[in-house]
Amino acid sequence: MTEVVNITPTTRHEGHAKLILEVDGEGIVSKAYYINTTPVRGFETMLVGRPAEFAPIAVMRICGICQTTHGIASCSAIEDAIGCEVPEDGLLLRELVGLGNRMHSHPLHHLLTLEDFIKPEEETLKIDTIKLIQRMRKVGQLIVDTVGGEGIHPPNIVIGGMRTNISERAKAKLYYALKQYEKDAYMMYEIYVELVERYLEEVGIPDLGSHDYPYIASHTTYGDRYAINWDGVVEIPPHRYYKDIKIAESTSVMIPLYEGVPAEGGPRARLVKFGNFRSGGSVMDINIARAKENLGAVYRAMEILDELDINGKTRTTPEYRDGFGIGVHEAPRATNTHFAEVGKDGRIKSYKIIAASTWNFPVVEKAIEGYPHQYAEVIMRAYDI
Amino acid sequence: MEPLGSYKSIISARATDSRILKRSQDGGIVSAVFIYGLENNILDGVIVADKEENFKPVPKVVTTPEEVLEAAGTKYTVCPNLSVLKSAIREYGCERIGVVGTPCQIISLRKVLKYPVGFRHLVNKVALLLGIFCMENFPYMGMKTIVEELCGVKLEDVVKMDIGKGKFWVYTRWGDAKSIKLKKTHPYEQISCHVCTDYTAELADISTGSVGSPDGWSTVLIRSEKGEEIINKMIEEGYLETKPVDEGKFGLGILKKLALTKKEKNMKEIEHRKELGLPVPPKVC
Amino acid sequence: MEDKRITVAHVQLSSCCGCLISLTDTYEKLLDVLNSVDLVYCQTLMDVREIPKADIILVEGAVCLDDHHAMEIAKEVREKGKIVVALGACAAVGGITRFSKGGQMSKPVQSSFSSLTEVVKCDLAIPGCPPSPELIVNVITAVIEGNTEYLKPFVRYGERKYEACGCDLIINAINKSLCMGCGVCAASCPTRAIEMVEGRPLVSSQLCIKCGVCSFQCPRIEV
Ligand SMILES: Cc1cc2nc3c(=O)[nH]c(=O)nc-3n(C[C@H](O)[C@H](O)[C@H](O)COP(=O)(O)OP(=O)(O)OC[C@H]3O[C@@H](n4cnc5c(N)ncnc54)[C@H](O)[C@@H]3O)c2cc1C
Ligand code: SF4
Ligand code: SF4
Ligand code: SF4
Ligand code: SF4
């Protein structure tokens, strides 16, 4: 006997979504649908015919949590299209602003999942962890504010590089903030490892949410368009992916596939591809990978500050020509990709986005399948979409 | 109508540092306060009106005494100082900024502090508002016309401009001084100044200008506790010398008179605009 | 202990969530803010799945007129909120969603987005993309304390049902001989669409996202 369990709306993530689960007699999910019901604001079509400079500004507003990554991916797609080289210090600042964003977004994600792991009677631990999260977020946002110009939708990320360099005072301030973050990130990592291990033990399913789909990642701290075989990437309408037309018509996401199948992006994918993180384990590993990435981010950020020449040039003036380009940035949640076709008049001819979290939509469904339905949301939240 | 707004005390003062006096417009109060603030960690960045060639005004965030001195002196033209307000707290990383501005700029900044809609994390980083007296301002081309056409001096030769004794003065790098009657400059005033009723930057922490004090001295209105604290420290430590402001006709008398004249004259203009159904500046704070 | 605290709900329509993030960017003060009210609904942060009645409902995002569900939510917040606050440009004045025009997969028919203020009566509307954390806290505090003087401009923004744009500076300040060149509009712009040239704002319509901040901040424009 299959029963259908609806969780609507799903909570503690960005956007509007629902879970439709087909559950067997033992309470195990046999089929999961993760339906995104957020209306499509149409960023791809809104850009067509508009000047290229508008693109990064607009697309940042796709997501207020990871705006930075959209700005970066957008600029690099357009730069790729017109063959524009960003000066070295511009690139360093861009990587830094992206890391700042990660350093706020990851802890925010911990905030959203915290309730899954903490017990009602652990109020003090909860409050302390929230304080820790906010302290970490503050550092991440300080970086984005300082380097990007605004903590939310940073306008200094421009085609050709970064609008401006930072002052010596600002550099010193960031350095000391990073020192604090380093300590906090260790603490966070320890807390999360403990919470997640305890959770899995209590649930009694050590491989909860595991799946054997491939990973997609291009870089540890920035993004690399050459690390991905673009011929192997397609994005298909849900109508082709879901057999049930009702399901296909209700979701607003397109389905990206890598070499013909869904692929997981994000912290675990990056740490597996470029490190020795365990692959194929419980989906809860992602929560740990995320906490681990905070550390990688803080070390790379410090390195960038050492390398940065505050008197260096950060931007070249773009010269437009006809072209097509790909911009890739490793967003907190997965690989974020923008494809831009521009004309020599400096206008956008066509634009396409495979937003980071889109990768994980079909993967969430796979990860939920085969496990008791009551864990569906916890599994979904490991990805945060 | 209280012509000078509310204030705690009023004095005549000037900087004791001759490097400041050499470059400043009047008693060098603005530059002295900023330099003192920067050197004593009361401020870590200030917004000033610097200039490029031909007296082109440029708003700047500066962090060293040298840069403050570089920007001393009045530019009799619009300089959008507040346009760099956000840079100060972003790429410059300042935590305690000082801002100098004309009365309208101080009003504008007060509005920002009350309603910081587009100013994330700014409010507690604005440490000091220095207002300068202002009767009127000129668009850049207006100033250029006054200097080049009315005074007959090339802008590139000008080292200082001043208003005093009913005249507009231009000093050249060749040591010449030219002047014309102030009345002759009126046609070149920025028209939006005619609805402005604030002469002494009533919303600043400290306001200063030349009127009411002898040449080379400034009149200083201390309005807030913050302002009082820094001025007192500077006096104690010998950065400023002071004397009581002249209560008579050429001191407080003329200051009040001018402030009142501005208010009355421009209130009339405001009323006139209202009659025509045109918008007028709203009350901000 | 009896709880008579003000109840607050946060509802997301077609938005980026940046307005809520702005509120969380009060960092260590967030807990104080949340402790001074009773947060009863916020899908992004907590597990309540149905919008309850609340004293204040903060709504971020525009309303997709081509989405039945979104229209229902707009109606629902009006019915359930004593005070409905259009939080941020998208809800208050349209913002980036003014540029939406549909034709995109997988929902090509979703093409019409209107600000919440155009769809239901909003008691308060806050422009900005996003409004600063400090401002959001100021408004919430003013509502709690009944500081109507402070809220006046936001009441007016709730009443006006038209779009905002950088052009507002041109029309309401420059054209009306009110702009005196303070430069605050340029600093306020979240996209840096405004440059000061010859003491006047030069607004790049290419970069303006119609957030309404510049004209709100202008001291010479009545808000
Ligand atoms: C347009 C204008 C009209 C004025 N009208 C009068 C008047 O009618 N009566 C009167 O007593 N005083 C007036 N002043 C003020 C006076 O000229 C001096 O600026 C003031 O006394 C400060 O002198 P100081 O020696 O203390 O400052 P300084 O140490 O010389 O420093 C002056 C500071 O003012 C800033 N500044 C210069 N020009 C501008 C500008 N256009 N906008 C914003 N900031 C600027 C500079 O960056 C500098 O930091 C006016 C000033 C201006 C700009
Ligand atoms: S007269 Fe008023 S509006 Fe004009 S510059 Fe001076 S303070 Fe500003
Ligand atoms: S106003 Fe800006 S920050 Fe707020 S929801 Fe809209 S796009 Fe996002
Ligand atoms: S010019 Fe800038 S501040 Fe003004 S409405 Fe446009 S985006 Fe907003
Ligand atoms: S904010 Fe200042 S510069 Fe901008 S339009 Fe208003 S008065 Fe003019």
Coordinates of N, CA and C in Angstrom, one line a residue, chain A residues 92-252:
Chain A
L92 N 41.6 38.9 -7.0 CA 41.8 38.6 -5.6 C 40.6 39.1 -4.7
L93 N 40.2 40.4 -5.0 CA 39.1 41.0 -4.3 C 37.8 40.2 -4.6
R94 N 37.7 39.8 -5.8 CA 36.5 39.1 -6.2 C 36.4 37.8 -5.4
E95 N 37.5 37.1 -5.4 CA 37.5 35.8 -4.7 C 37.2 36.1 -3.2
L96 N 37.8 37.2 -2.7 CA 37.6 37.5 -1.3 C 36.1 37.8 -1.0
V97 N 35.5 38.6 -1.8 CA 34.1 39.0 -1.6 C 33.2 37.7 -1.7
G98 N 33.6 36.8 -2.6 CA 32.8 35.5 -2.7 C 33.0 34.7 -1.4
L99 N 34.2 34.7 -0.9 CA 34.4 34.0 0.4 C 33.7 34.6 1.6
G100 N 33.7 35.9 1.6 CA 32.9 36.6 2.6 C 31.5 36.1 2.6
N101 N 30.9 36.1 1.4 CA 29.6 35.6 1.3 C 29.4 34.2 1.8
R102 N 30.3 33.3 1.4 CA 30.3 31.9 1.9 C 30.3 31.9 3.5
M103 N 31.2 32.8 4.0 CA 31.4 32.8 5.4 C 30.2 33.3 6.2
H104 N 29.3 34.0 5.5 CA 28.0 34.3 6.2 C 27.0 33.3 5.9
S105 N 27.0 32.8 4.6 CA 25.9 31.9 4.2 C 26.0 30.6 4.9
H106 N 27.2 30.0 5.0 CA 27.3 28.7 5.7 C 26.8 28.8 7.1
P107 N 27.2 29.7 7.9 CA 26.7 29.8 9.3 C 25.2 30.0 9.3
L108 N 24.7 30.8 8.4 CA 23.2 31.0 8.3 C 22.5 29.7 8.1
H109 N 23.2 28.9 7.3 CA 22.6 27.5 7.0 C 22.6 26.7 8.3
H110 N 23.7 26.8 9.0 CA 23.7 26.1 10.3 C 22.5 26.6 11.2
L111 N 22.2 27.9 11.1 CA 21.1 28.4 11.9 C 19.8 27.7 11.5
L112 N 19.6 27.5 10.2 CA 18.4 26.8 9.7 C 18.3 25.4 10.0
T113 N 19.5 24.7 10.1 CA 19.4 23.3 10.4 C 19.5 23.0 11.9
L114 N 19.9 24.0 12.7 CA 20.2 23.7 14.1 C 19.0 23.0 14.8
E115 N 17.8 23.5 14.5 CA 16.7 22.9 15.2 C 16.5 21.4 15.0
D116 N 17.1 20.9 13.9 CA 17.0 19.5 13.6 C 17.8 18.6 14.5
F117 N 18.8 19.2 15.0 CA 19.8 18.4 15.8 C 19.8 18.7 17.3
I118 N 19.3 19.9 17.7 CA 19.3 20.3 19.1 C 18.1 19.9 19.8
K119 N 18.2 19.5 21.0 CA 17.0 19.1 21.7 C 16.3 20.2 22.5
P120 N 15.0 20.1 22.6 CA 14.3 21.2 23.3 C 14.9 21.7 24.6
E121 N 15.4 20.7 25.3 CA 15.9 21.1 26.7 C 17.3 21.7 26.6
E122 N 17.9 21.8 25.4 CA 19.2 22.3 25.3 C 19.2 23.8 24.9
E123 N 18.4 24.5 25.6 CA 18.2 26.0 25.3 C 19.5 26.8 25.3
T124 N 20.3 26.5 26.3 CA 21.5 27.3 26.4 C 22.5 27.0 25.2
L125 N 22.6 25.8 24.9 CA 23.4 25.4 23.8 C 22.9 26.1 22.5
K126 N 21.6 26.1 22.4 CA 21.0 26.7 21.2 C 21.3 28.2 21.2
I127 N 21.1 28.9 22.3 CA 21.3 30.3 22.3 C 22.8 30.6 22.0
D128 N 23.7 29.8 22.6 CA 25.1 30.0 22.4 C 25.5 29.8 21.0
T129 N 24.9 28.8 20.4 CA 25.2 28.5 19.0 C 24.7 29.6 18.1
I130 N 23.5 30.1 18.4 CA 23.0 31.2 17.5 C 23.9 32.4 17.7
K131 N 24.4 32.7 18.9 CA 25.3 33.8 19.0 C 26.6 33.6 18.2
L132 N 27.1 32.4 18.3 CA 28.3 32.0 17.5 C 28.1 32.2 16.0
I133 N 26.9 31.7 15.6 CA 26.6 31.9 14.2 C 26.5 33.4 13.8
Q134 N 25.9 34.2 14.6 CA 25.8 35.6 14.3 C 27.1 36.3 14.3
R135 N 28.0 35.8 15.2 CA 29.4 36.4 15.2 C 30.1 36.1 13.9
M136 N 29.9 34.9 13.5 CA 30.6 34.5 12.2 C 30.0 35.2 11.1
R137 N 28.7 35.3 11.0 CA 28.0 35.9 9.9 C 28.5 37.4 9.8
K138 N 28.7 38.0 11.0 CA 29.1 39.4 11.0 C 30.4 39.6 10.3
V139 N 31.3 38.6 10.5 CA 32.6 38.7 9.8 C 32.4 38.6 8.3
G140 N 31.7 37.5 7.9 CA 31.4 37.3 6.5 C 30.8 38.6 5.9
Q141 N 29.8 39.1 6.5 CA 29.2 40.3 5.9 C 30.1 41.5 6.0
L142 N 30.9 41.6 7.0 CA 31.9 42.7 7.0 C 32.8 42.7 5.7
I143 N 33.2 41.5 5.4 CA 34.0 41.4 4.1 C 33.2 41.8 2.9
V144 N 32.0 41.4 2.8 CA 31.2 41.7 1.7 C 30.9 43.2 1.7
D145 N 30.5 43.8 2.8 CA 30.3 45.2 2.9 C 31.5 46.0 2.5
T146 N 32.7 45.6 3.0 CA 33.9 46.4 2.7 C 34.4 46.2 1.3
V147 N 34.4 45.0 0.9 CA 35.0 44.7 -0.5 C 33.9 44.9 -1.5
G148 N 32.7 44.5 -1.2 CA 31.7 44.5 -2.2 C 30.8 45.8 -2.2
G149 N 31.0 46.6 -1.2 CA 30.2 47.9 -1.1 C 28.9 47.8 -0.4
E150 N 28.3 46.6 -0.4 CA 27.0 46.4 0.3 C 27.0 44.9 0.7
G151 N 26.6 44.7 2.0 CA 26.6 43.3 2.4 C 25.6 42.4 1.7
I152 N 24.5 43.1 1.2 CA 23.5 42.4 0.5 C 23.4 43.1 -0.9
H153 N 23.7 42.3 -1.9 CA 23.7 42.8 -3.3 C 24.9 43.8 -3.5
P154 N 26.1 43.3 -3.4 CA 27.3 44.1 -3.5 C 27.6 44.7 -4.9
P155 N 27.5 46.0 -5.0 CA 27.6 46.6 -6.4 C 29.0 46.8 -6.9
N156 N 30.0 46.6 -6.0 CA 31.4 46.7 -6.5 C 31.8 45.6 -7.4
I157 N 31.1 44.6 -7.5 CA 31.4 43.5 -8.5 C 30.9 44.0 -9.8
V158 N 31.8 44.4 -10.7 CA 31.4 44.9 -12.0 C 32.2 44.2 -13.1
I159 N 31.6 44.4 -14.3 CA 32.3 43.8 -15.4 C 33.6 44.4 -15.6
G160 N 34.7 43.6 -15.7 CA 36.0 44.1 -15.8 C 36.8 44.0 -14.5
G161 N 36.1 43.7 -13.4 CA 36.8 43.5 -12.2 C 36.0 44.0 -11.0
M162 N 36.7 44.8 -10.1 CA 36.0 45.3 -8.9 C 36.1 46.8 -9.0
R163 N 35.0 47.5 -8.6 CA 34.9 48.9 -8.7 C 36.1 49.7 -8.1
T164 N 36.5 49.1 -6.9 CA 37.5 49.8 -6.2 C 38.3 48.9 -5.3
N165 N 39.5 49.3 -4.9 CA 40.3 48.6 -4.0 C 39.9 49.0 -2.6
I166 N 40.6 48.4 -1.6 CA 40.3 48.8 -0.2 C 41.4 49.5 0.4
S167 N 41.2 50.2 1.5 CA 42.2 51.0 2.2 C 43.0 50.1 3.1
E168 N 44.1 50.6 3.5 CA 45.0 49.8 4.5 C 44.2 49.6 5.8
R169 N 43.5 50.6 6.2 CA 42.7 50.5 7.4 C 41.7 49.3 7.3
A170 N 41.0 49.3 6.1 CA 40.0 48.3 5.9 C 40.7 46.9 5.9
K171 N 41.8 46.8 5.3 CA 42.5 45.5 5.2 C 42.9 45.0 6.6
A172 N 43.4 45.9 7.4 CA 43.7 45.5 8.8 C 42.5 45.0 9.5
K173 N 41.4 45.8 9.3 CA 40.2 45.4 10.0 C 39.7 44.0 9.6
L174 N 39.8 43.8 8.3 CA 39.4 42.4 7.9 C 40.3 41.4 8.4
Y175 N 41.5 41.6 8.5 CA 42.5 40.6 9.0 C 42.1 40.3 10.5
Y176 N 41.9 41.2 11.3 CA 41.6 40.9 12.7 C 40.2 40.2 12.8
A177 N 39.3 40.6 11.9 CA 38.0 39.9 12.0 C 38.2 38.5 11.6
L178 N 39.1 38.2 10.6 CA 39.3 36.8 10.2 C 39.9 36.0 11.3
K179 N 40.8 36.6 12.1 CA 41.4 35.9 13.2 C 40.3 35.4 14.2
Q180 N 39.3 36.3 14.4 CA 38.2 35.9 15.3 C 37.4 34.7 14.6
Y181 N 37.2 34.9 13.3 CA 36.4 33.9 12.6 C 37.1 32.5 12.7
E182 N 38.4 32.5 12.5 CA 39.1 31.3 12.6 C 38.8 30.5 13.9
K183 N 38.8 31.2 15.0 CA 38.5 30.5 16.3 C 37.1 30.0 16.3
D184 N 36.2 30.9 15.8 CA 34.8 30.6 15.9 C 34.4 29.4 14.9
A185 N 35.1 29.4 13.8 CA 34.8 28.3 12.8 C 35.2 26.9 13.4
Y186 N 36.3 26.9 14.1 CA 36.7 25.7 14.8 C 35.7 25.2 15.8
M187 N 35.2 26.2 16.5 CA 34.2 25.8 17.5 C 32.9 25.3 16.9
M188 N 32.6 26.0 15.8 CA 31.4 25.6 15.0 C 31.5 24.2 14.5
Y189 N 32.7 23.9 14.0 CA 32.9 22.6 13.4 C 32.8 21.5 14.4
E190 N 33.4 21.8 15.6 CA 33.3 20.8 16.7 C 31.8 20.6 17.1
I191 N 31.1 21.7 17.2 CA 29.7 21.6 17.6 C 28.9 20.7 16.6
Y192 N 29.2 21.0 15.3 CA 28.4 20.4 14.3 C 28.7 18.9 14.2
V193 N 30.0 18.6 14.3 CA 30.3 17.2 14.2 C 29.6 16.4 15.3
E194 N 29.7 16.9 16.5 CA 29.1 16.3 17.6 C 27.5 16.1 17.5
L195 N 26.9 17.2 17.1 CA 25.5 17.2 16.9 C 25.0 16.2 15.9
V196 N 25.7 16.2 14.7 CA 25.3 15.4 13.6 C 25.6 13.9 14.0
E197 N 26.7 13.6 14.6 CA 27.0 12.2 15.0 C 25.9 11.7 16.0
R198 N 25.6 12.6 16.9 CA 24.6 12.2 17.9 C 23.2 11.9 17.3
Y199 N 22.9 12.8 16.3 CA 21.7 12.7 15.6 C 21.6 11.3 14.9
L200 N 22.6 11.0 14.1 CA 22.6 9.8 13.4 C 22.5 8.6 14.3
E201 N 23.2 8.7 15.4 CA 23.2 7.5 16.3 C 21.8 7.3 16.9
E202 N 21.1 8.4 17.2 CA 19.8 8.3 17.8 C 18.8 7.9 16.7
V203 N 19.0 8.3 15.5 CA 18.1 7.9 14.5 C 18.3 6.4 14.1
G204 N 19.5 6.0 14.3 CA 19.9 4.6 14.1 C 20.0 4.3 12.6
I205 N 20.2 5.3 11.7 CA 20.4 5.0 10.3 C 21.7 5.7 9.9
P206 N 22.8 5.0 10.0 CA 24.1 5.7 9.8 C 24.2 6.3 8.4
D207 N 23.6 5.7 7.4 CA 23.7 6.2 6.1 C 22.5 7.0 5.6
L208 N 21.8 7.6 6.6 CA 20.6 8.4 6.2 C 20.8 9.3 5.0
G209 N 20.0 9.2 4.0 CA 20.0 10.1 2.9 C 21.2 9.9 2.0
S210 N 21.8 8.7 2.0 CA 22.9 8.6 1.1 C 22.4 8.3 -0.3
H211 N 23.1 8.6 -1.3 CA 22.7 8.4 -2.7 C 24.0 8.1 -3.5
D212 N 23.9 7.5 -4.7 CA 25.1 7.3 -5.4 C 25.2 8.1 -6.7
Y213 N 24.7 9.3 -6.7 CA 24.8 10.2 -7.8 C 26.2 10.9 -7.8
P214 N 26.6 11.3 -8.9 CA 27.9 12.0 -9.0 C 27.9 13.3 -8.3
Y215 N 29.1 13.9 -8.2 CA 29.3 15.2 -7.6 C 29.7 16.2 -8.7
I216 N 29.3 17.4 -8.5 CA 29.8 18.4 -9.5 C 30.4 19.6 -8.7
A217 N 31.7 19.9 -9.0 CA 32.4 21.0 -8.4 C 33.5 21.5 -9.3
S218 N 33.8 22.8 -9.2 CA 34.8 23.3 -10.2 C 36.1 23.8 -9.5
H219 N 35.9 24.1 -8.2 CA 37.0 24.8 -7.5 C 36.7 24.7 -6.0
T220 N 37.7 24.9 -5.1 CA 37.4 24.9 -3.7 C 36.9 26.3 -3.2
T221 N 37.5 27.4 -3.7 CA 37.1 28.7 -3.1 C 36.7 29.7 -4.1
Y222 N 36.8 29.4 -5.4 CA 36.3 30.4 -6.4 C 35.4 29.8 -7.4
G223 N 36.0 29.5 -8.6 CA 35.2 28.9 -9.6 C 36.1 28.7 -10.8
D224 N 35.9 27.7 -11.6 CA 36.7 27.5 -12.8 C 35.9 26.8 -13.9
R225 N 35.7 27.6 -14.9 CA 34.9 27.2 -16.0 C 35.5 26.0 -16.8
Y226 N 36.8 25.9 -16.6 CA 37.5 24.8 -17.4 C 37.5 23.4 -16.6
A227 N 37.0 23.5 -15.4 CA 36.9 22.2 -14.7 C 35.7 21.4 -14.9
I228 N 34.8 21.9 -15.8 CA 33.6 21.2 -16.0 C 33.4 21.0 -17.5
N229 N 33.0 19.8 -17.8 CA 32.8 19.4 -19.2 C 31.4 19.9 -19.6
W230 N 31.3 21.1 -20.3 CA 30.0 21.7 -20.5 C 29.2 21.0 -21.6
D231 N 29.8 20.2 -22.4 CA 29.1 19.3 -23.3 C 28.2 18.3 -22.5
G232 N 28.6 18.0 -21.3 CA 27.9 17.1 -20.5 C 26.8 17.7 -19.7
V233 N 26.6 19.0 -19.8 CA 25.6 19.7 -19.0 C 24.4 20.0 -19.8
V234 N 23.3 19.6 -19.3 CA 22.0 20.0 -20.0 C 21.0 20.5 -18.9
E235 N 20.1 21.3 -19.3 CA 19.1 21.6 -18.3 C 17.8 21.4 -19.1
I236 N 17.0 20.5 -18.5 CA 15.7 20.1 -19.3 C 14.5 20.6 -18.5
P237 N 13.4 20.8 -19.3 CA 12.2 21.2 -18.6 C 11.7 20.0 -17.7
P238 N 11.0 20.3 -16.7 CA 10.5 19.3 -15.8 C 9.6 18.3 -16.5
H239 N 9.0 18.7 -17.6 CA 8.1 17.8 -18.4 C 8.9 16.6 -18.9
R240 N 10.1 16.8 -19.2 CA 10.9 15.7 -19.7 C 11.5 14.8 -18.6
Y241 N 11.5 15.4 -17.4 CA 12.2 14.7 -16.3 C 11.1 13.9 -15.5
Y242 N 10.0 14.5 -15.2 CA 9.0 13.8 -14.4 C 8.0 13.2 -15.3
K243 N 7.6 11.9 -14.9 CA 6.6 11.2 -15.7 C 5.2 11.8 -15.5
D244 N 5.0 12.2 -14.3 CA 3.7 12.8 -13.9 C 3.6 14.2 -14.4
I245 N 2.7 14.5 -15.3 CA 2.6 15.8 -15.9 C 2.2 16.9 -14.9
K246 N 1.3 16.4 -13.9 CA 0.9 17.3 -12.8 C 2.1 17.9 -12.0
I247 N 3.0 16.9 -11.7 CA 4.2 17.3 -11.0 C 5.0 18.3 -11.8
A248 N 5.2 17.9 -13.1 CA 6.0 18.7 -14.0 C 5.4 20.1 -14.1
E249 N 4.1 20.2 -14.1 CA 3.5 21.5 -14.3 C 3.5 22.4 -13.0
S250 N 3.7 21.7 -11.9 CA 3.6 22.4 -10.6 C 5.0 23.0 -10.2
T251 N 6.0 22.5 -10.7 CA 7.3 23.0 -10.2 C 7.8 24.1 -11.1
S252 N 8.6 25.0 -10.5 CA 9.1 26.1 -11.3 C 10.6 26.0 -11.6

